[in-house]
Amino acid sequence: MNPDNYLYLSAILFTLGALGVLIRRNAIVVFMCIELMLNAANLAFVTFSRMHGALDGQIIAFFTMVVAAAEVVVGLAIIISVFRTRRSASVDDANLLKY
Amino acid sequence: MTPSYAPVAATGTFALTAWVILLPLAGAAILLIGGRRTNRWGHLLGCTAAIGSFVLGAVLFFALLAKPGAQRSYDQHVYTWIPVPGFTADVGFHLDQLSIVFVLLITGVGSLIHIYSVAYMEHDENRRKFFCYLNLFLAAMLVLVLADNYLLLYAGWEGVGLASYLLIGFWQHKPSAAVAAKKAFIVNRVGDVGLSIAVMLMYTTFGSFAFGPVLNGASSAKVGTMTAIGLLLLLGACGKSAQFPLQSWLLDAMEGPTPVSALIHAATMVTAGVYLIVRSNAIFDVSPNARLVVTVIGAITLMFGAIIGCAKDDIKKALAGSTMSQIGYMILAAGLGPIGYVFAIMHLITHGFFKAGLFLGAGSVMHGMNDDVNMRHYGALRRFMPWTFATFGLGYLAIIGVPPFSGYWSKDKIIEAAFAQGGTSGWILGCTALLGALITAFYMTRVVLMTFFGQKRWVPDAEGHEPHPHESPWIMVIPMVVLAVGSVAAGFLFSYHNAFVNWLSPVTGISEGHSPINTAVLQVITLVLVALGIGYAYLGYGLQQAPSTPPLGSFATRAARQDLYGDAFNELVFMRGGQYLTRVLVYFDMKGVDGVVNGVSAGLGGSSGRLRKLQSGFVRSYALSMFGGATLLIVALLLVRG
Amino acid sequence: MGNTGHGETFLFWVGSIISILGALGLIFSKKIVHAALCLCTVMLCLAFFYMAQGAVFLGVVQIVVYTGAVMMLFLFVLMLIGIESQDSLVETIRGQRWLAVPFVLAFGFVLIGVYAHANLPEFVGTDAANAKGGGNVQSLALLLFSRYFWAFEVSSAVLITSATGAMVLTHRERTVPRKSQRESSIERFERWGKGEKVSLTGLPNPGVYAQHNAVDTPALLPDGSPSEASVNATLRGRDTVRGFRPLPLPGARRNGAAVASRGDAGNEEVSQ
């Protein structure tokens, strides 16, 4: 089978992650869908690194993981502090910045 | 002989030309800026400026007289007014036979009226302001007749309009005076539009405003353009000279003090239109159509003024109607072309004498009758005001054209020239002029009979004072006497050895026409008609007393009392039409223009109100729009870059 | 056109189906813990893919860091806040679902279309690259600390910043000094004296006098009745409090039966 299929799989996973971000209301689930999108991108990177025979793709995937970890830390801290004040974990409840 | 326009530079005595204008101008400035401080001697300064200007005018006249006929044309350049390359206009004065005649008339009659006003306006606290305005008028009118280019003439034109406004509305506390002043100015403005467009046309056709290029180039320009310029000049003249269709302001202008009516609305300002046409004779000579229109307007106004004058009980308004009619004669003569220009001016001068004299006499009568103007309240005044009666009577004889008084000489020549025009128009114009003479005799006799003859019909005024008619002070009588002398002698002197014709013809040109009716027969017919008019008036007003309340009268009388419905027509067509047009435009402005503008703002407001709902506050909506946008961007990129 | 071996093909197909199912589960599951576990599944599958493609180090890091640390973070936070909030799948924003699905599908098609359309070069494989440094880890290290050194330093800054940021964000400043044990005891007695219903001894921990060490089993009070207060309010609200065995008094006979061993008595009582 053509290793290109990994790319298609990555595209599908990314799409599903985007769908989750747009559909779900719980902040944690949205965050997890974002993680899914990041992982799908990582898969694509690794596939490309295999395609080109260079390890640069893996390095980038590595850095993506680092940044994703940092982002998860901060993002969850934000969710917790929002939850403490508002007692709600729904992203729709943080809607005061409106007309 | 054909006219020519070839002035030389003014030197020596002729350099005094500018001073003729500067004296009254300085007088007006001093009296205006000095204000109340000059109240004690303001009138004297005004008289001095006017008399000084007349003396200078006389000096210039004699200097011109000393020169041979072909060398009586001088240009004095004062300064460059608009030094724009390609559009120069200068302030310069042109002295020739035509302008000096006007200068003498303006300053002479003006000085007499200044002297008269010293006593007439004695009890008015604003007498100094009156003299200031009178001097201003003199200066402006002198600029008008002495200008050497049409732009400066227009400036003088506007100046006399301003002075007329200020003087008609002199008693500004009277609403009727203020309204009359406005009406005069506005109707004049309509005419001024014609003059200004004519000046603009002259510039585009000849490239200059000066008389030289315009008048000398008229014969080689397109006839259509010359017709247009001529008609527009006629429009200007109609406004200033109260000719049909812009005649409505003249009778209302009698709200001003009587010296104003005498000076401006009898002798000088209203003759500015005639001056304009005669000065522009080169243009009219080229275009027979314009001349035809001029004669028609003159004839119509002639009859118009005469009919109105027949039914007016206000002595000043009757005389104003007479002025309108006599200027109609002048315009008629001016429209006849070279056969009539000289006689138009001659009638203008003689008319200046006797009409000013008649107005001053009317002022004197009013002075003695507690400022009552209604002739039905006069009667038998000849015993109480002999000098006034004498001068008024001489003026009356002059205006109706009884020989050997001056009106006879000038008016008959106009009638002759009208017949000499030839063809159908000649017959029509001539018969109109004859009919006008008949009616003139009628209404003037009516005025004289109602005022000076018959029995006393005096009524006490509003406060119950009985009128005590008395002769006016000598300072008022002397100008009337001088003018009466002019009324008597001027016409004869002008016609003696064709003096006036010879004097003026180098400027206007003269040609002899062939009248189908023998001159002597014509004169006899005229005199018969005059006698008929006098007789008819005697039947109506000499044999029986005029009732103190105006009787209903025939349709013609009622129409004449309403100024032949001139005001009604103006109101209906222009005022109501204008108001309707304004309402329509306002409607369009509010609904259309404002609608568009407000529509834009409302649209913006509405769309922004709807658009701001996009800011729902929901993160997911924002995420969706970001995602959708990113998708579209990627698709677009792919499409573009393949 | 490099073909993969049979093993990898099999791995790919199975793993891709599992990961897609896991992704679908992540998006559509009602309970959040299930969603988290689905994500873990996906990540594990991806780790296998990485290892299959020769990125061995990355695969291990995926399991250790991503699945192990990051998902644990998620679950901790879920414990703190997520259990209560049940996410209903009813859409509250008008039109969101109708717009989102087409857009997302379009995006997916575009992406797949790009991949299909693109002129991708032949697969080279990472063996040579791995061998260059003598192994995947060493080659990565060679690359990381030479060409990508600057990014490495910057990512360290990112990590430090994020840790500090998390501490700052969740810090709760004490506005009043913390009460010591003596002080809170004094306060309890004062309140009890005023008539407030306050337990003088403090609330019991779960498991005190309890038969079970479970959170959802209530503890027993000295008189044998269950203490409602010993169960977490959440579980009480959810009504998942387990039943209990009432504690027999020492020496008491129940229903005439002699006190048997603990186990027998327990079985009997449970059946009540």
Coordinates of N, CA and C in Angstrom, one line a residue, chain B residues 25-149:
Chain B
L25 N -18.0 111.9 -4.7 CA -17.6 110.6 -4.1 C -17.0 111.0 -2.7
A26 N -16.1 112.0 -2.7 CA -15.5 112.4 -1.5 C -16.5 112.9 -0.5
G27 N -17.4 113.7 -1.1 CA -18.5 114.2 -0.2 C -19.3 113.1 0.5
A28 N -19.6 112.1 -0.3 CA -20.4 111.0 0.3 C -19.5 110.3 1.3
A29 N -18.2 110.1 1.0 CA -17.4 109.4 2.0 C -17.2 110.1 3.3
I30 N -17.0 111.5 3.2 CA -16.8 112.3 4.4 C -18.1 112.2 5.2
L31 N -19.2 112.4 4.5 CA -20.5 112.4 5.3 C -20.8 111.1 5.9
L32 N -20.4 110.0 5.3 CA -20.6 108.7 5.8 C -19.7 108.3 7.0
I33 N -18.5 108.6 6.8 CA -17.5 108.3 7.8 C -17.6 109.2 9.0
G34 N -17.8 110.5 8.7 CA -17.9 111.5 9.7 C -19.1 111.2 10.6
G35 N -20.2 110.7 10.1 CA -21.3 110.4 10.9 C -22.0 111.6 11.5
R36 N -22.5 111.4 12.7 CA -23.2 112.5 13.3 C -22.5 113.8 13.6
R37 N -21.1 113.7 13.6 CA -20.4 114.9 13.8 C -20.6 115.9 12.7
T38 N -20.9 115.4 11.5 CA -21.1 116.3 10.4 C -22.5 116.8 10.2
N39 N -23.3 116.5 11.2 CA -24.8 116.8 11.0 C -25.0 118.3 10.8
R40 N -24.2 119.1 11.4 CA -24.5 120.6 11.3 C -24.2 121.1 9.9
W41 N -23.1 120.6 9.3 CA -22.8 121.2 8.0 C -22.8 120.2 6.9
G42 N -23.4 119.0 7.1 CA -23.3 118.0 6.1 C -24.0 118.4 4.9
H43 N -25.2 119.1 5.0 CA -26.0 119.4 3.8 C -25.2 120.4 3.0
L44 N -24.4 121.3 3.7 CA -23.7 122.3 2.9 C -22.6 121.6 2.1
L45 N -21.9 120.6 2.8 CA -20.9 119.9 2.1 C -21.4 119.2 0.8
G46 N -22.6 118.6 1.0 CA -23.2 117.9 -0.1 C -23.5 118.8 -1.3
C47 N -24.1 120.0 -0.9 CA -24.4 120.9 -2.0 C -23.1 121.4 -2.7
T48 N -22.1 121.7 -1.8 CA -20.8 122.1 -2.4 C -20.2 121.1 -3.4
A49 N -20.3 119.9 -3.0 CA -19.7 118.9 -3.9 C -20.4 118.8 -5.2
A50 N -21.8 118.9 -5.1 CA -22.6 118.8 -6.3 C -22.3 120.0 -7.2
I51 N -22.3 121.2 -6.6 CA -22.1 122.4 -7.4 C -20.7 122.4 -7.9
G52 N -19.7 122.0 -7.1 CA -18.3 121.9 -7.7 C -18.2 121.0 -8.9
S53 N -18.9 119.9 -8.7 CA -18.9 118.9 -9.9 C -19.5 119.6 -11.1
F54 N -20.6 120.4 -10.9 CA -21.2 121.0 -12.0 C -20.3 122.0 -12.7
V55 N -19.6 122.8 -11.8 CA -18.7 123.8 -12.4 C -17.6 123.1 -13.2
L56 N -17.1 122.0 -12.7 CA -16.1 121.3 -13.5 C -16.7 120.8 -14.8
G57 N -17.9 120.3 -14.7 CA -18.6 119.8 -15.9 C -18.7 120.9 -16.9
A58 N -19.0 122.1 -16.4 CA -19.2 123.3 -17.3 C -17.9 123.6 -18.0
V59 N -16.8 123.6 -17.1 CA -15.5 123.9 -17.7 C -15.1 122.9 -18.8
L60 N -15.4 121.6 -18.5 CA -15.1 120.6 -19.5 C -15.9 120.8 -20.8
F61 N -17.2 121.2 -20.6 CA -18.1 121.5 -21.7 C -17.5 122.6 -22.6
F62 N -17.1 123.6 -21.9 CA -16.6 124.7 -22.8 C -15.3 124.4 -23.4
A63 N -14.5 123.6 -22.7 CA -13.3 123.1 -23.4 C -13.5 122.3 -24.6
L64 N -14.6 121.4 -24.5 CA -14.9 120.6 -25.6 C -15.5 121.5 -26.8
L65 N -16.3 122.5 -26.3 CA -16.9 123.4 -27.3 C -15.8 124.0 -28.2
A66 N -14.7 124.3 -27.5 CA -13.6 125.0 -28.2 C -13.0 124.1 -29.3
K67 N -13.1 122.9 -29.1 CA -12.5 122.0 -30.1 C -13.3 121.8 -31.3
P68 N -12.8 121.5 -32.5 CA -13.6 121.2 -33.6 C -14.3 119.9 -33.4
G69 N -15.4 119.7 -34.2 CA -16.3 118.7 -34.0 C -15.8 117.3 -34.0
A70 N -14.7 117.0 -34.8 CA -14.2 115.7 -34.9 C -13.3 115.3 -33.8
Q71 N -12.9 116.3 -33.0 CA -11.8 116.1 -32.0 C -12.4 116.2 -30.6
R72 N -13.6 115.8 -30.4 CA -14.2 116.0 -29.1 C -14.4 114.7 -28.3
S73 N -13.3 113.8 -28.4 CA -13.4 112.5 -27.8 C -12.2 112.3 -27.0
Y74 N -12.3 112.1 -25.7 CA -11.1 112.0 -24.9 C -11.2 110.8 -23.9
D75 N -10.1 110.1 -23.7 CA -10.1 109.0 -22.8 C -9.1 109.3 -21.7
Q76 N -9.5 109.2 -20.4 CA -8.6 109.4 -19.3 C -8.4 108.1 -18.6
H77 N -7.2 107.5 -18.6 CA -7.0 106.3 -17.9 C -6.6 106.6 -16.5
V78 N -7.3 106.0 -15.6 CA -7.0 106.4 -14.2 C -6.1 105.3 -13.5
Y79 N -6.6 104.0 -13.5 CA -5.7 103.0 -13.1 C -6.2 101.6 -13.6
T80 N -5.3 100.7 -13.6 CA -5.7 99.3 -14.0 C -6.4 98.6 -12.9
W81 N -7.6 98.3 -13.2 CA -8.4 97.7 -12.1 C -8.1 96.2 -11.9
I82 N -8.2 95.5 -13.0 CA -8.0 94.0 -12.9 C -6.8 93.7 -13.8
P83 N -5.6 93.6 -13.3 CA -4.5 93.3 -14.1 C -4.2 91.9 -14.4
V84 N -5.2 91.1 -14.7 CA -5.0 89.7 -15.0 C -4.7 89.5 -16.5
P85 N -3.7 88.8 -16.8 CA -3.4 88.7 -18.3 C -4.5 88.0 -18.9
G86 N -4.9 88.6 -20.0 CA -6.0 88.0 -20.8 C -7.4 88.5 -20.3
F87 N -7.4 89.2 -19.2 CA -8.7 89.7 -18.7 C -8.5 91.0 -18.0
T88 N -8.1 92.0 -18.8 CA -7.8 93.3 -18.1 C -9.0 94.2 -18.2
A89 N -9.2 94.9 -17.1 CA -10.3 95.9 -17.1 C -9.7 97.1 -16.4
D90 N -9.9 98.3 -16.9 CA -9.3 99.5 -16.3 C -10.4 100.4 -15.8
V91 N -10.0 101.2 -14.9 CA -10.8 102.3 -14.5 C -10.4 103.5 -15.3
G92 N -11.2 103.9 -16.2 CA -10.9 105.0 -17.1 C -12.1 105.7 -17.5
F93 N -12.0 107.0 -17.8 CA -13.2 107.8 -18.1 C -13.1 108.3 -19.5
H94 N -14.2 108.3 -20.2 CA -14.3 108.7 -21.6 C -15.2 109.9 -21.7
L95 N -14.6 111.0 -22.2 CA -15.4 112.3 -22.3 C -15.6 112.5 -23.8
D96 N -16.9 112.6 -24.1 CA -17.2 113.1 -25.5 C -18.5 113.8 -25.4
Q97 N -19.1 114.1 -26.6 CA -20.3 114.9 -26.6 C -21.4 114.3 -25.8
L98 N -21.6 113.0 -25.9 CA -22.7 112.4 -25.3 C -22.5 112.4 -23.8
S99 N -21.3 112.0 -23.3 CA -21.1 112.0 -21.8 C -21.2 113.4 -21.2
I100 N -20.7 114.4 -21.9 CA -20.7 115.7 -21.3 C -22.1 116.2 -21.2
V101 N -23.0 115.9 -22.1 CA -24.4 116.3 -22.0 C -25.0 115.7 -20.8
F102 N -24.7 114.4 -20.6 CA -25.2 113.7 -19.4 C -24.6 114.3 -18.1
V103 N -23.3 114.6 -18.2 CA -22.7 115.1 -17.0 C -23.3 116.4 -16.6
L104 N -23.6 117.3 -17.5 CA -24.2 118.6 -17.2 C -25.6 118.4 -16.7
L105 N -26.3 117.5 -17.3 CA -27.7 117.2 -16.8 C -27.6 116.7 -15.3
I106 N -26.8 115.7 -15.1 CA -26.8 115.1 -13.8 C -26.3 116.1 -12.7
T107 N -25.2 116.8 -13.0 CA -24.7 117.7 -12.0 C -25.5 118.9 -11.9
G108 N -26.0 119.4 -13.0 CA -26.9 120.6 -13.0 C -28.2 120.4 -12.2
V109 N -29.0 119.4 -12.7 CA -30.2 119.1 -12.0 C -29.9 118.6 -10.6
G110 N -28.8 117.9 -10.5 CA -28.5 117.4 -9.1 C -28.2 118.5 -8.2
S111 N -27.4 119.5 -8.6 CA -27.1 120.6 -7.7 C -28.4 121.3 -7.3
L112 N -29.3 121.6 -8.3 CA -30.5 122.2 -8.0 C -31.3 121.4 -6.9
I113 N -31.3 120.2 -7.1 CA -32.1 119.4 -6.1 C -31.4 119.3 -4.8
H114 N -30.1 119.3 -4.8 CA -29.4 119.4 -3.5 C -29.8 120.6 -2.7
I115 N -29.8 121.8 -3.5 CA -30.2 123.0 -2.8 C -31.6 123.0 -2.3
Y116 N -32.5 122.4 -3.2 CA -33.9 122.3 -2.8 C -34.1 121.4 -1.5
S117 N -33.2 120.4 -1.4 CA -33.4 119.4 -0.3 C -33.0 120.1 1.0
V118 N -32.1 121.1 0.9 CA -31.7 121.7 2.2 C -32.9 122.2 3.0
A119 N -33.9 122.8 2.2 CA -35.1 123.2 2.9 C -36.1 122.1 3.1
Y120 N -36.2 121.3 2.0 CA -37.3 120.3 2.1 C -37.1 119.3 3.2
M121 N -35.8 118.9 3.5 CA -35.5 117.9 4.5 C -35.1 118.6 5.8
E122 N -35.5 119.9 5.9 CA -35.0 120.6 7.1 C -35.4 120.0 8.4
H123 N -36.6 119.4 8.4 CA -37.1 118.9 9.7 C -36.8 117.5 9.9
D124 N -36.0 116.9 9.0 CA -35.7 115.5 9.1 C -34.4 115.4 9.8
E125 N -34.3 114.6 10.9 CA -33.0 114.5 11.6 C -31.9 113.8 10.9
N126 N -32.3 113.1 9.9 CA -31.3 112.3 9.1 C -30.9 113.1 7.8
R127 N -31.0 114.4 7.8 CA -30.8 115.1 6.6 C -29.3 114.9 6.1
R128 N -28.4 114.8 7.0 CA -27.0 114.6 6.6 C -26.9 113.3 5.8
K129 N -27.6 112.2 6.3 CA -27.5 110.9 5.6 C -28.1 111.0 4.2
F130 N -29.1 111.9 4.1 CA -29.8 112.1 2.9 C -28.8 112.7 1.9
F131 N -28.0 113.7 2.3 CA -27.1 114.3 1.4 C -26.0 113.3 1.0
C132 N -25.6 112.5 2.0 CA -24.6 111.5 1.7 C -25.0 110.6 0.6
Y133 N -26.3 110.1 0.7 CA -26.8 109.2 -0.3 C -26.9 110.0 -1.6
L134 N -27.3 111.2 -1.6 CA -27.5 112.0 -2.8 C -26.1 112.1 -3.5
N135 N -25.1 112.4 -2.7 CA -23.8 112.5 -3.3 C -23.3 111.2 -3.9
L136 N -23.6 110.1 -3.1 CA -23.3 108.8 -3.6 C -23.9 108.5 -4.9
F137 N -25.2 108.9 -5.0 CA -25.9 108.7 -6.3 C -25.2 109.5 -7.4
L138 N -24.9 110.8 -7.1 CA -24.2 111.5 -8.2 C -23.0 110.9 -8.6
A139 N -22.2 110.4 -7.7 CA -20.9 109.8 -8.0 C -21.1 108.6 -8.9
A140 N -22.1 107.7 -8.5 CA -22.3 106.5 -9.2 C -22.8 106.8 -10.6
M141 N -23.8 107.7 -10.7 CA -24.3 108.0 -12.0 C -23.3 108.6 -12.9
L142 N -22.4 109.5 -12.4 CA -21.3 110.0 -13.2 C -20.4 108.9 -13.7
V143 N -20.1 108.0 -12.8 CA -19.2 106.8 -13.2 C -19.9 106.1 -14.4
L144 N -21.2 106.0 -14.3 CA -22.0 105.3 -15.3 C -21.8 106.0 -16.7
V145 N -22.0 107.3 -16.7 CA -22.0 108.0 -18.0 C -20.6 108.3 -18.4
L146 N -19.6 108.3 -17.5 CA -18.2 108.6 -17.9 C -17.4 107.4 -18.1
A147 N -17.9 106.2 -17.9 CA -17.0 105.0 -18.0 C -16.6 104.8 -19.4
D148 N -15.3 104.3 -19.5 CA -14.9 104.1 -20.9 C -14.9 102.6 -21.2
N149 N -15.4 101.8 -20.3 CA -15.6 100.4 -20.7 C -16.9 99.9 -20.0

